[in-house]
mmCIF file of C-alpha atoms in Angstrom:
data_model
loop_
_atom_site.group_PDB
_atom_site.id
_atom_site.type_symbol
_atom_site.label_atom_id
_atom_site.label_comp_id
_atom_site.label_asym_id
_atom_site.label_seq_id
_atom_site.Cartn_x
_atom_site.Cartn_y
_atom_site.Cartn_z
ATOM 1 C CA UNK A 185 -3.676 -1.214 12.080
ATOM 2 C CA UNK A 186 -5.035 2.522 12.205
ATOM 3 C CA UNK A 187 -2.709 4.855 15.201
ATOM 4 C CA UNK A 188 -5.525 4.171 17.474
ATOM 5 C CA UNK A 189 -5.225 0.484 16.945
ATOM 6 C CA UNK A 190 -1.119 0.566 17.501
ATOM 7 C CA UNK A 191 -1.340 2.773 20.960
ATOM 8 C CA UNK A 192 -4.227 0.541 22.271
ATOM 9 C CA UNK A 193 -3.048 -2.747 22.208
ATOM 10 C CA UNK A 194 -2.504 -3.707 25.910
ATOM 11 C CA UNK A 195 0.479 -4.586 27.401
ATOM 12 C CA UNK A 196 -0.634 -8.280 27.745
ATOM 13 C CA UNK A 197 -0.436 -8.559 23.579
ATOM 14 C CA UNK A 198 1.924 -11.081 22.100
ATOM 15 C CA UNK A 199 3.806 -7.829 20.475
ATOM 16 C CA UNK A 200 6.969 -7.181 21.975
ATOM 17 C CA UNK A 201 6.733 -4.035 23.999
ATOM 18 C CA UNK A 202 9.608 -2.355 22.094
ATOM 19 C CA UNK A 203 8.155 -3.086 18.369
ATOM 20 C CA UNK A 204 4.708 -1.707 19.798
ATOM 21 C CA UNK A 205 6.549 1.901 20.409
ATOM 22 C CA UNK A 206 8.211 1.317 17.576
ATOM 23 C CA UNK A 207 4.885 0.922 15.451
ATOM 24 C CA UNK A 208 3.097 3.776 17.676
ATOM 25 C CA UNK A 209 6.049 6.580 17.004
ATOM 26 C CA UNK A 210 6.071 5.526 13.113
ATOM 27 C CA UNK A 211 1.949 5.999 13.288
ATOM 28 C CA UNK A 212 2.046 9.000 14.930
ATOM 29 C CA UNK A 213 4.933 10.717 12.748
ATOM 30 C CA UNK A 214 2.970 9.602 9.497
ATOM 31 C CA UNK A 215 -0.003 11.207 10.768
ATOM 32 C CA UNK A 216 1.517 14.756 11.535
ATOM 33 C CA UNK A 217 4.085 14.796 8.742
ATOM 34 C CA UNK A 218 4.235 18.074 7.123
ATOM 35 C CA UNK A 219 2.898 18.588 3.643
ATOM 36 C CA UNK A 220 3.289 21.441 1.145
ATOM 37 C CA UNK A 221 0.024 22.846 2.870
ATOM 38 C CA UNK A 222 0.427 22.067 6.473
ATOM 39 C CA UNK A 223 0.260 18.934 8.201
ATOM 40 C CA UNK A 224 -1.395 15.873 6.859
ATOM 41 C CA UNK A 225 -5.525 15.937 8.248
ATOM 42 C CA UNK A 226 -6.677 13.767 11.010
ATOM 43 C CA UNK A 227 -8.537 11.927 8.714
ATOM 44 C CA UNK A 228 -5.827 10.784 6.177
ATOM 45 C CA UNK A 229 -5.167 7.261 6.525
ATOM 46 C CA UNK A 230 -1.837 6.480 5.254
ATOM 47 C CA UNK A 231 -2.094 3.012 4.431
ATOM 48 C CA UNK A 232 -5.412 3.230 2.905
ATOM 49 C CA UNK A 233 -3.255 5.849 -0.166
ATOM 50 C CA UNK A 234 -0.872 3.665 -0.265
ATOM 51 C CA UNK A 235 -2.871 0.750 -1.518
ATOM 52 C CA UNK A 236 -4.656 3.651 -3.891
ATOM 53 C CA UNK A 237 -1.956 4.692 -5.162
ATOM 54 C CA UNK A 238 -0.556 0.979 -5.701
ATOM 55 C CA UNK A 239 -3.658 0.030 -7.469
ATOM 56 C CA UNK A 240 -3.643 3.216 -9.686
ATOM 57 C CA UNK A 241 -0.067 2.237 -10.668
ATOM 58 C CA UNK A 242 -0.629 -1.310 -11.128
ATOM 59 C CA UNK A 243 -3.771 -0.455 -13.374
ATOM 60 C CA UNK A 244 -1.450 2.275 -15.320
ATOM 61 C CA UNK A 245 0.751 -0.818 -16.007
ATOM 62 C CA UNK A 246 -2.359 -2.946 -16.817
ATOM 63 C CA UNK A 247 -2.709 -0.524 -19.309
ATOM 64 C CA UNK A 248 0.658 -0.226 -21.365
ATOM 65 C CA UNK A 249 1.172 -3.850 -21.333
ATOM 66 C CA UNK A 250 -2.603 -4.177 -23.415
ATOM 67 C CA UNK A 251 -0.988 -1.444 -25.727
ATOM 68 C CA UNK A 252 2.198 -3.557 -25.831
ATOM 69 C CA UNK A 253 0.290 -7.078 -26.625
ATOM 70 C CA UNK A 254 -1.561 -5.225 -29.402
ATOM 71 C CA UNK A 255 1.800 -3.190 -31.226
ATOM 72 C CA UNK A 256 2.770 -7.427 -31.563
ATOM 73 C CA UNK A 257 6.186 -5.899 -30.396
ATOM 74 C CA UNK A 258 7.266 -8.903 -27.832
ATOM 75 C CA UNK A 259 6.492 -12.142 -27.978
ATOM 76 C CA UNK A 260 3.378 -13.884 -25.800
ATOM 77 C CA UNK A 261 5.759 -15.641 -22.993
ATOM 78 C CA UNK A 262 6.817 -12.041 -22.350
ATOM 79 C CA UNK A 263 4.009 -11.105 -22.302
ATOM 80 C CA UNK A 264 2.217 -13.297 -20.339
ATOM 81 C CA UNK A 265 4.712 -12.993 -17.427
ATOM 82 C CA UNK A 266 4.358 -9.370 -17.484
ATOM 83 C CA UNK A 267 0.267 -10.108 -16.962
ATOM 84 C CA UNK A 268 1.191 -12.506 -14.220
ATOM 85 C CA UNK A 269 3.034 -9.622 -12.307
ATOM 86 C CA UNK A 270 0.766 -7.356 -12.853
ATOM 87 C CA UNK A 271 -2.112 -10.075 -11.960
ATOM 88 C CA UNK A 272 -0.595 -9.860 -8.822
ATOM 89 C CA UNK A 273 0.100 -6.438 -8.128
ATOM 90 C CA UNK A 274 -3.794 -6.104 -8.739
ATOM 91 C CA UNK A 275 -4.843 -8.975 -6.431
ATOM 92 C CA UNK A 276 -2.925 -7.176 -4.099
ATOM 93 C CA UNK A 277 -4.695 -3.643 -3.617
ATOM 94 C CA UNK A 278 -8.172 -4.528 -5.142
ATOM 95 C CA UNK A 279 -10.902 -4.545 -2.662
ATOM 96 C CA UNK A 280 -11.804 -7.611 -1.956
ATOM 97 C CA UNK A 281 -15.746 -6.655 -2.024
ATOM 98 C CA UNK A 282 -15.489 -4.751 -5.363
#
């Protein structure tokens, strides 16, 4: 839901009123909270990062774990739920499309 989204949904929506001005305040302080340089562009989604920055860790992890299972230092069932969480993770932020 982009801040647009959130402060147009009409007042017939299934959202309770209070949650909606809830969710429109919260979108609206995201959007103009300060950074080291200013405040954060109009164009900064900060959802859209978020899942970045979530798939950037999850593929750091991705990573170490391959270096793990080739050291031979823990054993394959440890392994192998460590892929499964990070299987996850991935499934989580990947676009769908790509």
């Amino acid at each position: 839901m982009t801040p647009s989204t959130a402060t147009n949904v009409s007042s017939t929506s299934p959202f309770d009123p209070v949650i909606r001005e809830q969710v429109r305040t919260w979108t609206e302080a995201r959007r103009r909270r300060p950074t080291p340089q200013g405040v954060v562009p109009e164009d900064v989604n900060p959802r859209e990062q978020y899942q970045e920055l979530m798939l950037a860790a999850a593929v750091a992890q991705q990573n170490a774990l391959l270096s793990l299972r080739a050291s031979g230092t823990y054993n394959s069932r440890v392994l192998s739920r460590a892929q499964s969480m990070i299987d996850s993770e991935l499934a989580r932020f990947q676009d769908p499309e790509g």
